[in-house]
Coordinates of C-alpha atoms in Angstrom, one line a residue:
M838 CA 5.9 142.3 87.8
L839 CA 6.8 145.5 85.8
E840 CA 9.8 145.4 83.5
I841 CA 12.3 148.3 83.7
S842 CA 13.6 149.6 80.4
P843 CA 17.3 149.9 79.8
W844 CA 17.0 153.7 79.9
E845 CA 15.4 153.7 83.3
T846 CA 18.0 151.3 84.5
L847 CA 20.8 153.6 83.4
V848 CA 19.1 156.6 85.0
K849 CA 18.7 154.6 88.2
L850 CA 22.4 153.6 88.1
L851 CA 23.5 157.3 87.7
T852 CA 21.2 158.8 90.3
D853 CA 20.1 156.1 92.7
S854 CA 20.9 152.4 93.1
L855 CA 19.6 149.0 91.9
L856 CA 19.8 147.8 95.5
N857 CA 17.0 148.0 98.1
C858 CA 19.0 149.0 101.2
T859 CA 16.4 150.9 103.1
G860 CA 17.2 150.9 106.8
A861 CA 20.6 149.3 106.3
H862 CA 23.3 151.9 107.1
D863 CA 21.4 154.8 105.6
D864 CA 23.5 157.3 107.5
V865 CA 27.3 157.7 107.3
P866 CA 28.6 157.3 110.8
H867 CA 31.0 159.8 112.5
S868 CA 34.6 158.7 112.7
K869 CA 34.4 157.7 116.4
T870 CA 31.4 155.5 115.7
F871 CA 33.0 154.1 112.5
L872 CA 36.3 153.3 114.2
R873 CA 34.7 151.5 117.2
S874 CA 32.8 148.9 115.1
L875 CA 35.4 148.0 112.5
P876 CA 35.7 144.3 111.4
A877 CA 39.2 142.8 110.9
T878 CA 39.3 143.5 107.2
Y879 CA 38.8 147.3 107.7
I880 CA 41.3 147.3 110.6
A881 CA 43.9 145.6 108.4
S882 CA 43.3 147.9 105.5
L883 CA 43.6 151.0 107.7
A884 CA 46.9 149.8 109.1
V885 CA 48.3 149.0 105.7
A886 CA 47.1 152.3 104.2
T887 CA 48.6 154.3 107.2
A888 CA 52.0 152.5 106.8
V889 CA 52.0 153.0 103.1
S890 CA 51.1 156.7 103.4
M891 CA 53.8 157.2 105.9
G892 CA 56.2 155.6 103.4
T893 CA 55.1 158.0 100.8
L894 CA 55.7 160.9 103.1
C895 CA 59.2 159.6 104.0
L896 CA 60.1 159.4 100.3
T897 CA 58.7 162.9 99.8
V898 CA 61.0 164.2 102.5
L899 CA 63.9 162.7 100.7
H900 CA 62.7 164.4 97.5
F901 CA 62.6 167.7 99.3
V902 CA 66.2 167.2 100.5
Y903 CA 67.3 166.6 97.0
I904 CA 65.4 169.6 95.6
Y905 CA 66.7 171.9 98.3
F906 CA 70.4 170.9 98.0
Y907 CA 70.7 170.2 94.3
I908 CA 68.6 172.7 92.4
T909 CA 70.0 176.2 92.0
H910 CA 67.1 178.4 90.7
S911 CA 64.4 179.2 93.3
G912 CA 61.6 179.4 90.7
R913 CA 62.4 175.9 89.3
R914 CA 62.8 174.6 92.8
L915 CA 59.3 175.8 93.7
Q916 CA 57.7 174.3 90.6
I917 CA 59.3 170.9 91.3
V918 CA 58.3 171.0 95.0
L919 CA 54.6 171.6 93.9
L920 CA 54.8 168.6 91.5
A921 CA 56.5 166.5 94.2
C922 CA 53.6 167.3 96.6
T923 CA 51.0 165.8 94.3
A924 CA 51.3 162.2 95.4
P925 CA 51.7 162.8 99.2
L926 CA 48.9 165.3 99.3
V927 CA 46.5 162.9 97.4
S928 CA 47.6 160.1 99.7
I929 CA 47.0 162.0 102.9
L930 CA 43.6 163.2 101.8
A931 CA 42.6 159.6 100.8
L932 CA 43.9 158.3 104.2
V933 CA 41.9 161.0 106.1
A934 CA 38.8 160.0 104.1
M935 CA 39.3 156.4 105.1
Y936 CA 39.4 157.3 108.8
M937 CA 36.6 159.8 108.4
P938 CA 34.0 158.5 105.9
R939 CA 32.1 161.8 105.9
V940 CA 35.1 163.6 104.5
W941 CA 35.4 161.6 101.3
F942 CA 33.7 164.2 99.1
L943 CA 35.9 167.0 100.3
A944 CA 39.0 164.9 99.9
H945 CA 38.1 164.0 96.4
L946 CA 37.4 167.6 95.4
L947 CA 40.7 168.9 96.9
S948 CA 42.7 166.2 95.2
F949 CA 41.0 166.9 91.8
L950 CA 41.7 170.6 92.2
Y951 CA 45.4 170.0 92.9
F952 CA 45.7 167.7 89.9
S953 CA 44.3 170.4 87.7
F954 CA 46.7 172.9 89.2
A955 CA 49.6 170.4 88.7
L956 CA 48.8 170.4 84.9
W957 CA 49.5 174.1 84.8
V958 CA 52.7 173.7 86.9
I959 CA 54.1 171.1 84.5
I960 CA 53.7 173.6 81.6
C961 CA 55.3 176.4 83.7
L962 CA 58.2 174.0 84.3
L963 CA 58.5 173.5 80.6
L964 CA 58.6 177.2 80.0
H965 CA 61.2 177.7 82.7
I966 CA 63.5 175.1 81.1
F967 CA 63.5 177.1 77.8
G968 CA 63.5 180.5 79.4
G969 CA 59.9 181.6 78.8
H970 CA 57.3 181.6 76.1
R971 CA 59.2 183.5 73.5
A972 CA 62.4 181.5 73.9
L973 CA 60.3 178.3 73.7
V974 CA 58.6 179.3 70.5
A975 CA 61.9 180.5 69.0
K976 CA 63.5 177.2 69.8
M977 CA 60.5 175.2 68.4
M978 CA 60.5 177.3 65.2
Q979 CA 64.2 176.3 64.7
H980 CA 63.7 172.5 65.0
L981 CA 60.0 171.8 64.5
Q982 CA 57.4 172.6 61.8
Y983 CA 54.1 171.3 63.2
V984 CA 52.1 171.2 66.4
E985 CA 51.2 167.6 67.3
I986 CA 47.4 167.6 67.8
A987 CA 46.8 163.8 67.5
T988 CA 47.2 163.3 71.2
P989 CA 45.1 162.0 74.1
P990 CA 42.3 162.3 75.0
F991 CA 40.9 162.9 71.5
C992 CA 43.3 160.9 69.3
C993 CA 41.4 157.7 70.1
L994 CA 38.1 159.2 68.9
F995 CA 39.7 161.1 66.0
P996 CA 42.7 159.1 64.8
C997 CA 43.2 161.1 61.6
L998 CA 43.7 164.5 63.0
P999 CA 45.9 166.6 60.7
K1000 CA 49.1 168.3 61.7
V1001 CA 48.9 172.0 62.4
R1002 CA 51.6 174.4 61.3
L1003 CA 53.6 175.7 64.3
E1004 CA 53.0 179.3 65.3
G1005 CA 53.6 181.3 68.4
K1006 CA 49.8 182.2 68.6
K1007 CA 48.9 178.5 68.6
I1008 CA 51.4 177.7 71.4
R1009 CA 49.9 180.5 73.4
W1010 CA 46.4 179.0 72.9
C1011 CA 47.7 175.7 74.2
E1012 CA 49.0 177.4 77.3
W1013 CA 45.6 179.1 77.9
M1014 CA 43.8 175.8 77.5
V1015 CA 45.9 174.4 80.3
M1016 CA 45.6 177.5 82.5
Q1017 CA 41.8 177.7 82.4
A1018 CA 41.4 174.1 83.8
P1019 CA 42.5 174.9 87.4
V1020 CA 40.5 178.2 87.4
V1021 CA 37.3 176.5 86.3
R1022 CA 37.9 173.6 88.7
L1023 CA 38.4 176.1 91.6
F1024 CA 34.9 177.6 90.9
A1025 CA 33.4 174.2 90.4
T1026 CA 34.9 173.0 93.7
L1027 CA 33.4 176.0 95.6
I1028 CA 30.0 175.5 94.0
S1029 CA 30.1 171.7 94.7
L1030 CA 30.9 172.3 98.4
V1031 CA 27.9 174.7 98.6
I1032 CA 25.6 172.2 97.0
Y1033 CA 26.9 169.3 99.1
F1034 CA 26.7 171.0 102.5
E1035 CA 23.4 172.6 101.8
Y1036 CA 21.5 169.6 100.2
Q1037 CA 23.7 166.6 101.3
D1038 CA 22.5 163.4 99.4
K1039 CA 19.6 165.3 97.7
G1040 CA 22.2 167.4 95.8
L1041 CA 23.6 164.3 94.0
V1042 CA 22.0 165.1 90.6
P1043 CA 23.1 168.8 90.6
L1044 CA 26.6 167.6 91.4
K1045 CA 26.7 165.2 88.5
V1046 CA 25.3 167.9 86.2
L1047 CA 28.1 170.2 87.4
D1048 CA 30.7 167.5 86.7
F1049 CA 29.3 167.1 83.2
V1050 CA 29.2 170.8 82.5
T1051 CA 32.9 171.3 83.7
L1052 CA 34.1 168.2 81.9
P1053 CA 35.0 170.0 78.6
S1054 CA 37.2 172.4 80.6
L1055 CA 39.1 169.5 82.1
L1056 CA 39.5 167.7 78.8
A1057 CA 40.7 170.9 77.1
G1058 CA 43.3 171.4 79.8
I1059 CA 44.5 167.8 79.4
Y1060 CA 44.5 168.1 75.6
G1061 CA 46.5 171.4 75.7
T1062 CA 49.0 169.8 78.0
H1063 CA 49.4 166.8 75.8
M1064 CA 49.7 168.9 72.6
L1065 CA 52.5 171.0 74.1
V1066 CA 54.5 168.2 75.7
T1067 CA 54.1 165.8 72.8
T1068 CA 55.3 168.5 70.3
V1069 CA 58.3 169.6 72.5
S1070 CA 59.2 166.0 73.4
R1071 CA 61.0 165.7 70.0
M1072 CA 63.6 168.3 71.0
D1073 CA 66.9 167.1 72.4
E1074 CA 67.0 169.8 75.1
L1075 CA 64.5 167.9 77.2
M1076 CA 66.3 164.6 77.2
S1077 CA 68.8 165.2 80.0
Y1078 CA 66.0 166.6 82.3
R1079 CA 63.8 163.5 82.0
Y1080 CA 60.9 166.0 81.8
I1081 CA 58.8 163.4 79.8
V1082 CA 59.1 161.0 82.8
V1083 CA 57.8 163.7 85.1
F1084 CA 54.9 164.4 82.8
R1085 CA 54.0 160.7 82.2
L1086 CA 53.9 160.0 85.9
L1087 CA 51.6 162.9 86.6
D1088 CA 49.5 162.2 83.5
F1089 CA 49.0 158.5 84.4
F1090 CA 48.3 159.2 88.0
F1091 CA 45.7 161.8 87.1
M1092 CA 44.1 159.4 84.6
V1093 CA 43.8 156.5 87.1
F1094 CA 42.6 158.9 89.9
G1095 CA 39.9 160.4 87.6
L1096 CA 38.6 157.1 86.3
Q1097 CA 38.4 155.4 89.7
Q1098 CA 35.7 157.7 91.1
P1099 CA 33.0 156.9 88.4
V1100 CA 34.0 153.2 88.2
F1101 CA 33.6 152.6 92.0
D1102 CA 30.5 154.7 92.0
F1103 CA 29.0 152.6 89.2
L1104 CA 30.0 149.4 90.9
A1105 CA 28.4 150.4 94.2
R1106 CA 25.1 151.4 92.5
Y1107 CA 25.1 148.1 90.6
G1108 CA 25.5 146.2 93.8
A1109 CA 29.0 145.0 93.7
F1110 CA 29.5 146.0 97.4
G1111 CA 26.1 145.0 98.6
C1112 CA 24.4 147.2 101.1
G1113 CA 27.6 147.6 103.0
T1114 CA 28.6 146.2 106.4
V1115 CA 29.7 149.2 108.4
L1116 CA 29.1 151.9 105.8
P1117 CA 26.4 152.5 103.1
A1118 CA 27.1 151.0 99.7
I1119 CA 28.4 154.2 98.1
E1120 CA 30.7 155.1 101.0
T1121 CA 31.9 151.5 101.2
S1122 CA 33.0 151.7 97.5
F1123 CA 34.8 155.1 98.1
Y1124 CA 36.5 153.7 101.2
W1125 CA 38.2 151.0 99.0
K1126 CA 38.7 153.6 96.2
N1127 CA 40.7 155.7 98.7
F1128 CA 42.7 152.6 99.8
F1129 CA 43.8 152.0 96.2
T1130 CA 44.6 155.7 95.8
V1131 CA 47.0 155.5 98.8
M1132 CA 48.7 152.5 97.1
E1133 CA 48.9 154.3 93.8
A1134 CA 50.4 157.4 95.3
F1135 CA 53.1 155.3 96.9
C1136 CA 53.9 153.6 93.6
V1137 CA 54.2 156.9 91.8
T1138 CA 56.5 158.3 94.5
L1139 CA 58.6 155.2 94.5
I1140 CA 58.9 155.2 90.7
S1141 CA 59.8 158.9 90.6
T1142 CA 62.5 158.3 93.3
V1143 CA 64.1 155.6 91.1
L1144 CA 63.7 157.3 87.7
L1145 CA 64.4 160.9 88.7
Q1146 CA 67.5 160.5 90.9
P1147 CA 69.7 163.6 91.0
S1148 CA 72.4 161.7 89.1
K1149 CA 69.9 161.1 86.2
S1150 CA 68.2 164.4 85.7
S1151 CA 69.6 167.8 84.8
F1152 CA 67.0 169.5 87.0
F1153 CA 69.5 168.8 89.9
D1154 CA 72.1 171.1 88.4
K1155 CA 74.2 171.3 91.6
H1156 CA 74.7 167.5 91.8
P1157 CA 78.3 166.4 91.2
S1158 CA 77.2 164.2 88.2
C1159 CA 75.5 167.2 86.5
R1160 CA 78.7 169.3 87.0
S1161 CA 80.9 166.6 85.5
M1162 CA 78.5 166.3 82.5
S1163 CA 78.5 170.0 82.0
S1164 CA 82.3 170.2 82.1
A1165 CA 82.5 167.3 79.7
R1166 CA 80.1 169.1 77.3
S1167 CA 82.1 172.3 77.5
T1168 CA 85.3 170.4 76.9
I1169 CA 83.9 168.8 73.8
T1170 CA 82.6 172.1 72.6
D1171 CA 86.0 173.8 73.0
V1172 CA 87.7 170.9 71.2
D1173 CA 85.2 171.2 68.3
T1174 CA 85.8 175.0 68.2
D1175 CA 89.6 174.6 68.1
E1176 CA 89.4 172.0 65.3
S1177 CA 87.1 174.2 63.3
T1178 CA 89.5 177.2 63.6
T1179 CA 92.5 175.2 62.6

């Protein structure tokens, strides 16, 4: 019996499988065929995922009501709507992929594309809070001296990164790092779809190569976002908005979503899901990956509902609590002014 080297095992895990599942669910069934022959476990998981996804949509409708009635500026309202759509959109795409196993690749690509776009939106929201790039840089120059570059995802590999002196040009570079991520991801998505629909399973290796080639763009976008937000997070102006809460929720959700795909893919090729009962091994793993994605989207939506209530965030400037806080600040400012003049 021939021994397989560790290198050959690794290549087989990345491009093929350690299992011999020839003849057992080689083809991914159509949704009708798939739904007719479901065991109890799959029926229960579909029912739970559907109910949870509907719960996510209901909470999102509540978010939209708050955004419509309590945010004055239309530009800020649009940016927050786009961010609020992240969890429900990812949830719906994952749920559709559970009902239609052949759609999992398209659902994953669209979700990944929207996450990349949301990174840019979160920076646009930051610029809007301060009134644009120039106003942000001017405010940062008043209160800060350095750009914080010891941030994820590179701070773990390079813990001794030096501090960089704050300049408007460097802030602009951070913005461009974030902006290029959704642009590159859009082109990568279109190329991935062409490869997948043209070559199906035979295009697996080119797809993995494409993911590897575009990985630096994604990491640069995440790094630019972290540098900007970590640097600006030290400023008091952001505290009342709870902007860091919005960013951390999006950041953590994106991290979990991005890590799940390769982890479940590796587990399937290693044999953790066997040869599959109603689906091939890879599609079985992605079915359960999508189930967990639906749960995670609901948790993110629920947490944001609790932590970003209109009474707790200055984004909702038309809410009575924000008006009272604003009037209290103006009263304190007037009193301080009178005392200084006397």
